[in-house]
Each structure stands twice: as structure tokens, then as C-alpha cells.
Short mmCIF file of C-alpha atoms in Angstrom, two decimals:
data_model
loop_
_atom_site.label_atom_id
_atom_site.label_comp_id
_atom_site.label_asym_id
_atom_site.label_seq_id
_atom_site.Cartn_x
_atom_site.Cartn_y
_atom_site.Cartn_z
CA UNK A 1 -60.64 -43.90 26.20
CA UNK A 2 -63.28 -46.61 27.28
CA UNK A 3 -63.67 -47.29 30.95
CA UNK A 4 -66.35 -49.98 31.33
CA UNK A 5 -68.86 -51.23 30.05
CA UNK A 6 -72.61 -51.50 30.82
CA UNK A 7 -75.04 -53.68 28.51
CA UNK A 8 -72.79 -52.73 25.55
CA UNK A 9 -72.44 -49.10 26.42
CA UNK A 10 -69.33 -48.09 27.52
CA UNK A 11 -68.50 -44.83 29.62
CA UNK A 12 -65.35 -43.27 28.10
CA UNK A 13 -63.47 -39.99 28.45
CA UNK A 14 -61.89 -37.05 26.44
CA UNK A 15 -58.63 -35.74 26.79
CA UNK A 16 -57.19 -32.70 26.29
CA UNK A 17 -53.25 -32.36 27.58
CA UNK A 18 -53.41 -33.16 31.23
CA UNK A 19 -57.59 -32.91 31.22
CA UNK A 20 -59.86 -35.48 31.47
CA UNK A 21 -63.85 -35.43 31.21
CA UNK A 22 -65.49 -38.36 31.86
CA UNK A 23 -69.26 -39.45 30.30
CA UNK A 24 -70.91 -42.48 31.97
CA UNK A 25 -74.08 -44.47 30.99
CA UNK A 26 -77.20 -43.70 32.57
CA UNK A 27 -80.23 -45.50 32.84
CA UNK A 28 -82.81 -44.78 30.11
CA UNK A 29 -80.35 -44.37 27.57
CA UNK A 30 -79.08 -41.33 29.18
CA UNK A 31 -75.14 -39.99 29.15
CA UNK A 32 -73.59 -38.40 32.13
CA UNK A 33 -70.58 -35.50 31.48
CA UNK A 34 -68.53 -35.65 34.65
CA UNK A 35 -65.57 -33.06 34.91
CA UNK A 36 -64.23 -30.68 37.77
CA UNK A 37 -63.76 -27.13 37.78
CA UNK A 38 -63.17 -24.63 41.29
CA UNK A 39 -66.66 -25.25 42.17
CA UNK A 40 -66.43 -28.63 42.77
CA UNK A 41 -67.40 -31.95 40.99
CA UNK A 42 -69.55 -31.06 38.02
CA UNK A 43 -72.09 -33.15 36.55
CA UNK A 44 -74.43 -32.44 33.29
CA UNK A 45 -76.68 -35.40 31.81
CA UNK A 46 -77.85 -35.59 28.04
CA UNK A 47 -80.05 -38.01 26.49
CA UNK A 48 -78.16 -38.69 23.38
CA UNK A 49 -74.56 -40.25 23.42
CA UNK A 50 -73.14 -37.56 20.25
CA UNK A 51 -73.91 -34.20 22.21
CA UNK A 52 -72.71 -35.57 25.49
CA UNK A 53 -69.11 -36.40 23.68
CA UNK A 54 -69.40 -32.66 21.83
CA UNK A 55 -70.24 -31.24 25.19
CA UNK A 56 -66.87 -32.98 27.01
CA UNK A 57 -64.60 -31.73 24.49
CA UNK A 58 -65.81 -28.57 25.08
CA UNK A 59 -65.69 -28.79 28.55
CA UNK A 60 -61.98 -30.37 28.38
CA UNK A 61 -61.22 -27.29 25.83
CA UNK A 62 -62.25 -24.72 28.40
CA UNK A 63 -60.40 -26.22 31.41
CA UNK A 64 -57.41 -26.27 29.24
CA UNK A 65 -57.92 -23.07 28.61
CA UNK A 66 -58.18 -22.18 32.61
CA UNK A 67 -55.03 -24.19 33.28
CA UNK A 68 -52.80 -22.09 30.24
CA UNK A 69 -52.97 -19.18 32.57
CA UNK A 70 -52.04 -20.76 36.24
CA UNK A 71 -48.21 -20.91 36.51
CA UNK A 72 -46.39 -23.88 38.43
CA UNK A 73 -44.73 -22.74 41.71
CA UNK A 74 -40.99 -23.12 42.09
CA UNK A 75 -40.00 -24.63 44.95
CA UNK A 76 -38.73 -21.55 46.50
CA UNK A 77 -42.24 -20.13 45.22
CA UNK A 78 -44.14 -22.41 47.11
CA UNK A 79 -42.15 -22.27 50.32
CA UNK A 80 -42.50 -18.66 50.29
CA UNK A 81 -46.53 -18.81 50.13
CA UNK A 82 -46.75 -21.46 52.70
CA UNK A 83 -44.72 -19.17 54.73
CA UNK A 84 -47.05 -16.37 53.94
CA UNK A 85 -50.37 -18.23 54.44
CA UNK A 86 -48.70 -19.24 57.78
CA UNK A 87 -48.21 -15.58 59.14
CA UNK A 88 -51.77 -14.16 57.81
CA UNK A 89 -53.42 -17.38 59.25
CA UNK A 90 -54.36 -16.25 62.88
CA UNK A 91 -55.41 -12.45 61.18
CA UNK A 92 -58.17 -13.93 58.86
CA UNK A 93 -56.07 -11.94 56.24
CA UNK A 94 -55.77 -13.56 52.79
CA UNK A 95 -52.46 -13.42 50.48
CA UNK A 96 -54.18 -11.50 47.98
CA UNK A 97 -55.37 -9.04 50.81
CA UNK A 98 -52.43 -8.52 51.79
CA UNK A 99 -50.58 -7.94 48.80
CA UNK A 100 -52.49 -5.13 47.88
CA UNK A 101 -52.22 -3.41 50.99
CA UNK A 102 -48.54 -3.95 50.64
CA UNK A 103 -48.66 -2.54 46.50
CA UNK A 104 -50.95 0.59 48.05
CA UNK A 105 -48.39 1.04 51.07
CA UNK A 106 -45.58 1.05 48.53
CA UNK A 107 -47.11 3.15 45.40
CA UNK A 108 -45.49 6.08 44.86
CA UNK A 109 -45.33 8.32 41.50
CA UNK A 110 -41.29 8.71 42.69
CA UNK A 111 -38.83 7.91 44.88
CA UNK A 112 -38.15 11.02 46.25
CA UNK A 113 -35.34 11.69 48.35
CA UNK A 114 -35.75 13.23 52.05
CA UNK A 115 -33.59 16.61 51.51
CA UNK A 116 -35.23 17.51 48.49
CA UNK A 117 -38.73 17.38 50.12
CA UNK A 118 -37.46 19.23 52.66
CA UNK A 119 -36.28 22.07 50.39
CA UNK A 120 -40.19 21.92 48.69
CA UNK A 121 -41.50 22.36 52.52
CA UNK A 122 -39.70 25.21 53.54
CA UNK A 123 -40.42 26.86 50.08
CA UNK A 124 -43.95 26.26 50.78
CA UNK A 125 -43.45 27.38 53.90
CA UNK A 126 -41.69 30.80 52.68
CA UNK A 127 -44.90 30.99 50.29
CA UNK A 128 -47.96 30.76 53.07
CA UNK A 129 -46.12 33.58 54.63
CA UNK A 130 -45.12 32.01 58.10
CA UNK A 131 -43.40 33.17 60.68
CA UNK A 132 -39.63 33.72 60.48
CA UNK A 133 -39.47 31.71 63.94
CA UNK A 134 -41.32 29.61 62.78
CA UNK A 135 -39.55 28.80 59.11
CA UNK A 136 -36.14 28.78 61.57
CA UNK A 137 -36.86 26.48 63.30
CA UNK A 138 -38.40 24.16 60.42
CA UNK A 139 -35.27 24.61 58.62
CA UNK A 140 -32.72 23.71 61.32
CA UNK A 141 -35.01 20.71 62.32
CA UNK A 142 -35.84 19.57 59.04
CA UNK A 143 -32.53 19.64 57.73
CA UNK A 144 -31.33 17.57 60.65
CA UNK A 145 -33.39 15.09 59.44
CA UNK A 146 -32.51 14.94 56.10
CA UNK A 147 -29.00 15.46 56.98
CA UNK A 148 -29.48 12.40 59.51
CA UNK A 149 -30.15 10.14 56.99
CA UNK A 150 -28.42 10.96 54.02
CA UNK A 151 -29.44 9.91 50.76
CA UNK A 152 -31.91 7.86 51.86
CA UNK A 153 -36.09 8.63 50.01
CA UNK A 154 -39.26 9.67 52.61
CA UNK A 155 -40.51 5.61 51.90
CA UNK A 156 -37.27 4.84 53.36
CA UNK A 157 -38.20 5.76 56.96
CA UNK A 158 -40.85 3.70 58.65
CA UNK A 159 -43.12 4.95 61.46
CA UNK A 160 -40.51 2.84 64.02
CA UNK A 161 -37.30 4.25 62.52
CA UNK A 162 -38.70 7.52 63.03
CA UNK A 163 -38.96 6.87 66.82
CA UNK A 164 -35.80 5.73 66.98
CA UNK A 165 -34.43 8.88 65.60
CA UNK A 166 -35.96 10.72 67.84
CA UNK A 167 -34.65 8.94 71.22
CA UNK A 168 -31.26 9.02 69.78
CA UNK A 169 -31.13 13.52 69.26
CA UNK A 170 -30.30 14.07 72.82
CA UNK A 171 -32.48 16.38 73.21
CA UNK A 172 -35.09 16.91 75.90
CA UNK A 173 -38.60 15.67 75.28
CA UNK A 174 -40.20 19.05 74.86
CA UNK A 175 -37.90 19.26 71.56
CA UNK A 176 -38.19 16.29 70.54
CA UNK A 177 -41.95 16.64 70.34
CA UNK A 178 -41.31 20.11 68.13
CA UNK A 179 -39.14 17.90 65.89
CA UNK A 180 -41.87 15.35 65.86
CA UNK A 181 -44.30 17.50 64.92
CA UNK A 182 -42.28 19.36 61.90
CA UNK A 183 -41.64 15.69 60.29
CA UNK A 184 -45.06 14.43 60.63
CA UNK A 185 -45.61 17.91 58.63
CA UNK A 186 -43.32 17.00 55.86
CA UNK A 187 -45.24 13.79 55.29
CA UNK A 188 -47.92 15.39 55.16
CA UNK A 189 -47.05 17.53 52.60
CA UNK A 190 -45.20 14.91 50.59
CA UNK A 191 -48.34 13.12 50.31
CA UNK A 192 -50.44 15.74 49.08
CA UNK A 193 -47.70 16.34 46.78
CA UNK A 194 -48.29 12.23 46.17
CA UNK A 195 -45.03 11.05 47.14
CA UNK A 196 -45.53 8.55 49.02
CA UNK A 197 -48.86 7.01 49.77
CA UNK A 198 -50.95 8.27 51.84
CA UNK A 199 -50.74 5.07 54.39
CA UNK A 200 -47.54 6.19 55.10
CA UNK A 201 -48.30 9.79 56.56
CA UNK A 202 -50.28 8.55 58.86
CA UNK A 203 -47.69 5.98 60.09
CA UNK A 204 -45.78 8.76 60.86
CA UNK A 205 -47.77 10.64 62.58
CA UNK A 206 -49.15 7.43 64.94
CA UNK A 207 -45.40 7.95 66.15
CA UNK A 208 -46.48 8.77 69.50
CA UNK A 209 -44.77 11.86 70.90
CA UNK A 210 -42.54 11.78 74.10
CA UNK A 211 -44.23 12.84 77.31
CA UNK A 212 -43.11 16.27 79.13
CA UNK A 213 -42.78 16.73 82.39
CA UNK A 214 -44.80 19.78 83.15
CA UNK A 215 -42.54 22.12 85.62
CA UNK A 216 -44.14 24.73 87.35
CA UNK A 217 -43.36 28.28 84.72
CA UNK A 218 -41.23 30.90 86.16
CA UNK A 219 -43.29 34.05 87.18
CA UNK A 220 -42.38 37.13 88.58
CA UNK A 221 -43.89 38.85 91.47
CA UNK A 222 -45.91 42.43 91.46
CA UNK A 223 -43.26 44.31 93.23
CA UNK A 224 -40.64 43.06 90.80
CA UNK A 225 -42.37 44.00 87.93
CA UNK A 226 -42.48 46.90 88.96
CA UNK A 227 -38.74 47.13 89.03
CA UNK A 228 -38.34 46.45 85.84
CA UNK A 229 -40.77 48.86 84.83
CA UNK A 230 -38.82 51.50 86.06
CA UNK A 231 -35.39 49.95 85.15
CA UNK A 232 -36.74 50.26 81.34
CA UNK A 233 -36.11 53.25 79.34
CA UNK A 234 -39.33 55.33 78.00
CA UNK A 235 -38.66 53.41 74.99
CA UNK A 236 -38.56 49.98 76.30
CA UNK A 237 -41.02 50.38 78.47
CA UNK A 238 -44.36 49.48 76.22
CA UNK A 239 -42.93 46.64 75.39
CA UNK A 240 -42.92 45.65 79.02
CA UNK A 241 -46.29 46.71 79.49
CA UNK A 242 -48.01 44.93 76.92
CA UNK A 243 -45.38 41.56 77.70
CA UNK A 244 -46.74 41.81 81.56
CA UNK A 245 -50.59 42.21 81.48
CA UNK A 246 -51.47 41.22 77.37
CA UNK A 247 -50.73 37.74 76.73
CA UNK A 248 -48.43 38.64 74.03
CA UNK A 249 -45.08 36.59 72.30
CA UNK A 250 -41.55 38.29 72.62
CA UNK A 251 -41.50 38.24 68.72
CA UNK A 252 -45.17 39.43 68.76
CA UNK A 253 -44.24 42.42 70.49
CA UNK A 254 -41.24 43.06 68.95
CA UNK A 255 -43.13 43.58 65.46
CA UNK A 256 -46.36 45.23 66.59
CA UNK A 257 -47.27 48.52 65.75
CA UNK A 258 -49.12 51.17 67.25
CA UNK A 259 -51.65 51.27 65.08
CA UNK A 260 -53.04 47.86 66.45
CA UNK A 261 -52.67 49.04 69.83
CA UNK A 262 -56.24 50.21 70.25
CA UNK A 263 -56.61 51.69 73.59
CA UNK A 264 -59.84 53.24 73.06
CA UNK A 265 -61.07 49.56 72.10
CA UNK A 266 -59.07 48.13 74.62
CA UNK A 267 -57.98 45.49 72.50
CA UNK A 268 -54.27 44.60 70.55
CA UNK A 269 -54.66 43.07 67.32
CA UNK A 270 -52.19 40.02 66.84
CA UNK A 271 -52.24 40.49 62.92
CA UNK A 272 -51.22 36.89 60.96
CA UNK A 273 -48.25 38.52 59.86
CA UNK A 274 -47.02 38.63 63.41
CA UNK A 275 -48.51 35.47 65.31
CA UNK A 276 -46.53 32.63 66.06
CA UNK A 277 -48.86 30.36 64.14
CA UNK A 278 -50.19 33.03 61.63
CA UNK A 279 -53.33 32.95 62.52
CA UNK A 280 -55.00 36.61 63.40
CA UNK A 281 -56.19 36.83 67.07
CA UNK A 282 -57.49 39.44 69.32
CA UNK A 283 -56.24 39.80 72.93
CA UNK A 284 -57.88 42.49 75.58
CA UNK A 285 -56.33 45.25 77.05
CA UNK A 286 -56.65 45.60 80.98
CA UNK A 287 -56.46 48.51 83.26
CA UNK A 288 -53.77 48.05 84.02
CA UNK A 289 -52.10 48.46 80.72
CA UNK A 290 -54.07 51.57 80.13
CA UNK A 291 -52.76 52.93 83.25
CA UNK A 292 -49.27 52.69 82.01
CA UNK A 293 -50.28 53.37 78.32
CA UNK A 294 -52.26 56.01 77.49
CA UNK A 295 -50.01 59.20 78.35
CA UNK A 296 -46.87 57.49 76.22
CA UNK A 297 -48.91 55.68 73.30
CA UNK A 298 -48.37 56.61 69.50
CA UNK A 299 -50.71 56.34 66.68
CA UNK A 300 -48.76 54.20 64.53
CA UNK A 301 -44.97 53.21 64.21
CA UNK A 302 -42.91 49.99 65.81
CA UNK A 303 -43.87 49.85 69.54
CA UNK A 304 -40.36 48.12 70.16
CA UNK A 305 -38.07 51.13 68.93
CA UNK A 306 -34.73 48.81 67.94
CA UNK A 307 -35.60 47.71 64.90
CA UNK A 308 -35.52 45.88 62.60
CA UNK A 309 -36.33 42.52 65.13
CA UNK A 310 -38.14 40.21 63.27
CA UNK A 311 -37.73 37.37 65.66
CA UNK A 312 -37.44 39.11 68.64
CA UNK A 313 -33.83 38.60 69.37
CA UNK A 314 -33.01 42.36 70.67
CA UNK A 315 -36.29 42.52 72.38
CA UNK A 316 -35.29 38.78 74.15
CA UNK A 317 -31.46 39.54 75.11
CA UNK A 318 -32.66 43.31 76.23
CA UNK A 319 -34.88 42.16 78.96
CA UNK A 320 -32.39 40.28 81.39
CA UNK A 321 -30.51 43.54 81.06
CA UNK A 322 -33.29 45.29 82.28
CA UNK A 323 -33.72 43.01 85.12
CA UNK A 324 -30.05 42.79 85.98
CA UNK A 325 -30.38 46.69 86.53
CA UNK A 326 -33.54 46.61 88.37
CA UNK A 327 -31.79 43.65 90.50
CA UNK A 328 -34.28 41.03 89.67
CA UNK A 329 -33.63 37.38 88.51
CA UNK A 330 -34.33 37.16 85.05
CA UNK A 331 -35.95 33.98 83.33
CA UNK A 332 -36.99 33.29 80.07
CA UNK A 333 -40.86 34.01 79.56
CA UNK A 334 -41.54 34.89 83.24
CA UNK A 335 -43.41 37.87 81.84
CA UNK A 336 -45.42 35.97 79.36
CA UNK A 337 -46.41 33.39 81.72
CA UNK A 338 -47.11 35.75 84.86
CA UNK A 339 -49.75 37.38 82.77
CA UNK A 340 -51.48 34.02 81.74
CA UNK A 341 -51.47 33.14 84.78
CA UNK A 342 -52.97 35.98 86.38
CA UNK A 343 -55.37 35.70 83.36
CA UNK A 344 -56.21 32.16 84.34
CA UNK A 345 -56.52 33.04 88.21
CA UNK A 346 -58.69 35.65 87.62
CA UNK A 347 -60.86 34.53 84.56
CA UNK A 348 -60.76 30.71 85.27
CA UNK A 349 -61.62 30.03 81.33
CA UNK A 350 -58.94 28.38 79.75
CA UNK A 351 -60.75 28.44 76.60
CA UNK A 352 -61.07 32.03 76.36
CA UNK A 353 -56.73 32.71 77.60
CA UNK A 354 -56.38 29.85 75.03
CA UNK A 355 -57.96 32.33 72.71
CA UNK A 356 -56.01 35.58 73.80
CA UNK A 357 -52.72 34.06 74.22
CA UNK A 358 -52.95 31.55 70.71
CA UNK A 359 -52.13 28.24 72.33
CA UNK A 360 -54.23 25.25 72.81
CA UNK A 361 -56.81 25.23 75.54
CA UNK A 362 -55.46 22.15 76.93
CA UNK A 363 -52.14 23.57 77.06
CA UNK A 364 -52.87 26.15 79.13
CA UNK A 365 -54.90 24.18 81.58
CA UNK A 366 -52.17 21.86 81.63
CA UNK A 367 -49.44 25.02 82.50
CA UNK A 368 -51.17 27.39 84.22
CA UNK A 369 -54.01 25.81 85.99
CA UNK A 370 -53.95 26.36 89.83
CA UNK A 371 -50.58 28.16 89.52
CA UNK A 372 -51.98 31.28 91.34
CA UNK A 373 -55.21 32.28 93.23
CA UNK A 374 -57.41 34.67 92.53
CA UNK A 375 -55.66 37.40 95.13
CA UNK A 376 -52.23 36.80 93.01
CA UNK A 377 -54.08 37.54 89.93
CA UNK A 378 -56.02 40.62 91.37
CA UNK A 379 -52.39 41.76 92.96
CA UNK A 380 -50.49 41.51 89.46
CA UNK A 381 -53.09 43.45 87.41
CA UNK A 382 -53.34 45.95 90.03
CA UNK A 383 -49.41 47.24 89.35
CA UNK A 384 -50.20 50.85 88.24
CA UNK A 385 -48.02 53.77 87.65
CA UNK A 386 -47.75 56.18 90.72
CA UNK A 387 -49.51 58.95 88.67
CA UNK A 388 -52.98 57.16 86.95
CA UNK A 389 -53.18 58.09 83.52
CA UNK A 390 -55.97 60.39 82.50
CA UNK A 391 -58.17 57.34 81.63
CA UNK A 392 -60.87 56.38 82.71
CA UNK A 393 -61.33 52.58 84.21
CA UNK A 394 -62.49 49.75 82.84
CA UNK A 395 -65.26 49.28 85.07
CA UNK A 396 -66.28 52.96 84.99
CA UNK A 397 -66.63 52.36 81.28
CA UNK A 398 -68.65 49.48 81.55
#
């Protein structure tokens, strides 16, 4: 197509479909190739008039070419990506940006619905050899959950619906963080096991766990330990001992044996098998256990005689027996936390009673700290048998 004309040489263009590349006479004989491509306006000058022609339909060819592969919008298209561009505006993110994140939120290898990755879990649970507390209470919880919401696949519950589900259990905030905790495990493991993505774990766990109100733990005093003491049978009464001044778990106790009661070492060996969280541990012996201990100890068998307790249940519902007899109010634990905190009054290390007892450090600072003084320690670990055992002490040892 010619456009104009300058002395007798006219600028023209080539067409290809909707392209257009224009050449326009130079000066000096010269031919300009004018076209546009993402870049901009581009320009490319040639001397003769035949090569700047070949070169625009080339040009036109490849923009063609370009254009074959862009598809028109619909309108409903194009409302949707100016509604898109609107919201990623203000976060500097681009469409494309955040389409991908969305693609690597969403890619999963299946769809794989809650209650069956729940099932897997507690299998793999079964396998690493947990606790039975432990798998009990990962099995009620967990199948709440996946009871809870039905049919419904792990991508189908976002971090917020999660937190929702949690307020509405009714239960106190203590539980609800145990719950908490055992779902953000289950994503876990379903990503590993490439479930979901990986993104979505992690929005899980950012669920941020309810806050507990930290009430003051129910001890015992000296002189009613000693009550129960002698309320207990011969028996019952190791498991006493090592629940008062060893900063041992009911179940613990109820499944130790003898043979990792070292006296002589002055040391009880919380064996994986046995922990809470299966993890081994080592927790000292006092004098005060030794006192009680060495004239009654055995070289191996169950040092809590009913058996078989796996979770502690006889050893649990036998103490506030024991301290209905010996006429002393019975709560849950008060033996348990009466020796950490003695431990803390008297050792002021959380770290190390973190150690001992196998919680957190900050846990027990948080529990026990400045619970009792140093005289309330010294008085608890000072409850002895009337008749010392033929033992010598601690600190005649050392």
C-alpha cells in the first residue's frame, strides 16, 4: 500500500492479516522498516529499496506469528483480570506471580480425604512404637476431626477453618492446644507423604494456639505424704516413692521395672518404651528415695505389682484410695508436681528438671517457678522412713 510520496519515492507498507510494517524514504536513497513489537517502536534502515521490502515481510510474518498464540479475552475474561490486577495492585504482586503461588498452594498428587490420613497417622504412629497414651489420645482426637468434617479432603480445611474448629469443641484451652497440636501433626505427615503441598502444613500450624491460664498445681504437704506412705500397702508403696521424690509419669511408673531402678547409681532409667514422648531420659535418685528404697527394692520385675497397666489406669484410680484411707485430699498429679517443685526450689535449674522430668524447660519455669522456697523443698525431700535404711547418704558418698 503506498502512503506518500517523496521526489518519486513513495513509502508503502506490507500486510500480513491484521499487521502492518511500514518502510519510509530516507535521505540518501536510504529505506526505513518501521514496525512495533513489546519493546516498543522498532526502526531498521537499509540502503536499497528490495531488501528493505524482503525485510518487512519478514518482520510482518513474525509478528503474525506472535499474535497466532495470544488469545482474545471474553468479556467475562477481561473483567475478571481487571479485577485481579485491581486486588494485587497495592502488593506489587503480578497476575502471573500470583497464579503460581496459587497452582503450588493447590498441587497435590491426590485428593485425599481427612479420615483416611488419619488412619495412615495412627498406623505410623503404631509403627514408631509410641506410647499407648499417647496413640489414645491421637486416635480419639484425630478421629474427631475427621469425623467433624465428614467427607471432606486435608486441602479442604484452611488454616482459618481450622481455628474455627477449634473454638467451637467446648473444650478448655489446655485441650484444645493438645488437639491443635495432633492436627498440625497430621499435616505434617500428609505432606511428607505429598498430599498436599507443603504451603499448606505450615498454614496449619501458623494457627496460633489458645492461651492457658496457668493455675497454681496442686501439691501436697510433707506430713501428708507421709500419710499416704503409710496408708499404701508394701506393694504400692514404691510406686509412691519414686511418684513423690523422682519426677516420674503415673504411666511411667506403672511400667517400670526394677531393673532400671539403679539404687547403687542413684539414677531411674525412663527407657523410650515407657516415656510419654518416647524419648529415653535419665532422672536422679535422692536420699530420700533411698531411704525408703533400699530394704524393699527387687532386682528386676514390675515395680507396680497390678499388672498388666499399660497406661497407668490402676496405678491412677489406686492412689485417691490411698489417700481417702490416709484422710488426705486427693488431686490429680499432686505427687508429680510436689516433687518438681521441690526439684525446682531446691535446684533452681529449670533446664536440668526439664531434663529429669521430660517436659519443656519453659514449661516448667512457667508451672513451677516460685511455687515453693527453698525450706519447702529441703522439708519435702527430707520425709524419711522412721527406721533409715542401711544406706549410706548421698552426701557421705560424695
Amino acid at each position: 500500500m503506498e502512503l506518500n510520496s517523496d521526489e518519486g519515492r513513495t513509502a508503502f507498507e506490507v500486510s500480513r492479516g491484521s499487521v502492518a510494517v511500514k518502510v519510509y524514504p530516507l535521505r540518501e536513497r536510504q529505506w526505513q522498516v518501521c514496525w512495533y513489537s513489546p519493546r516498543g517502536r522498532q526502526r531498521k534502515t537499509f540502503a536499497d529499496k528490495g531488501e528493505a521490502a524482503q525485510y518487512a515481510r519478514q518482520q510482518a510474518a513474525q509478528l503474525v506469528g506472535q499474535r497466532s498464540h495470544v488469545r482474545t479475552l471474553s468479556a467475562s475474561e477481561s473483567e475478571d483480570f481487571s479485577a485481579a490486577t485491581a486486588i494485587l495492585g497495592p502488593l506489587g504482586v503480578s497476575l502471573r506471580t500470583a497464579a503460581a503461588d496459587y497452582a503450588k498452594r493447590h498441587r497435590t498428587t491426590v485428593r485425599k480425604p481427612i479420615k483416611e490420613a488419619v488412619e495412615a497417622l495412627l498406623t505410623e504412629l503404631s509403627a514408631q512404637g509410641l506410647s499407648v497414651a499417647y496413640q489414645r489420645t491421637a486416635k480419639n482426637s484425630l478421629k474427631r476431626f475427621g469425623d467433624d468434617f465428614g467427607g471432606s479432603a486435608l486441602d479442604d480445611v484452611s488454616g482459618p477453618i481450622l481455628r474455627d474448629w477449634l473454638r467451637g469443641l467446648g473444650v478448655k484451652p489446655k485441650t484444645q492446644q493438645g488437639i491443635r497440636g495432633l492436627v498440625v501433626r497430621l499435616y505434617n505427615f500428609a505432606a511428607s507423604q505429598k498430599w498436599i503441598a507443603r504451603e499448606h502444613a505450615l498454614e496449619i500450624a501458623d494457627v496460633e494456639p489458645p492461651k492457658v491460664v496457668v493455675a497454681d498445681s496442686a501439691t501436697l504437704t510433707p506430713d501428708e505424704l507421709l500419710k499416704l506412705f503409710s496408708a499404701s500397702t508394701p506393694g504400692e508403696l514404691p510406686a509412691l516413692v519414686l511418684l513423690a521424690f523422682v519426677p516420674l509419669r503415673t504411666a511411667e511408673v506403672a511400667r517400670l521395672d526394677w531393673r532400671d531402678v539403679r539404687l547403687a547409681e542413684r539414677v531411674v532409667i525412663v527407657n523410650a518404651g515407657i516415656a510419654k514422648l518416647s524419648v529415653r531420659r535419665n532422672a536422679p535418685i535422692p536420699d530420700a528415695a533411698i531411704g525408703w528404697l533400699a530394704d524393699i527394692a527387687k532386682e528386676s520385675g514390675p515395680v507396680w505389682p497390678d499388672q498388666p497397666d499399660p497406661d497407668g489406669n490402676k496405678l491412677a484410680h489406686r492412689l485417691p484410695v490411698i489417700a481417702k484411707a490416709a484422710g488426705v485430699q486427693y488431686r490429680k498429679n499432686c505427687l508429680r508436681h510436689s516433687c518438681i517443685s521441690a526439684l525446682m526450689a531446691t535446684t533452681e535449674d529449670a533446664a536440668k528438671v526439664s531434663l529429669w522430668a521430660g517436659n519443656s524447660p519453659r514449661q516448667i519455669s512457667v508451672t513451677y517457678s516460685a511455687r515453693w522456697t527453698h525450706q519447702q523443698g529441703e522439708a519435702w525431700f527430707g520425709v524419711r522412713p522412721a527406721v533409715p535404711a542401711s544406706v549410706v547418704s548421698l552426701e557421705a558418698a560424695a
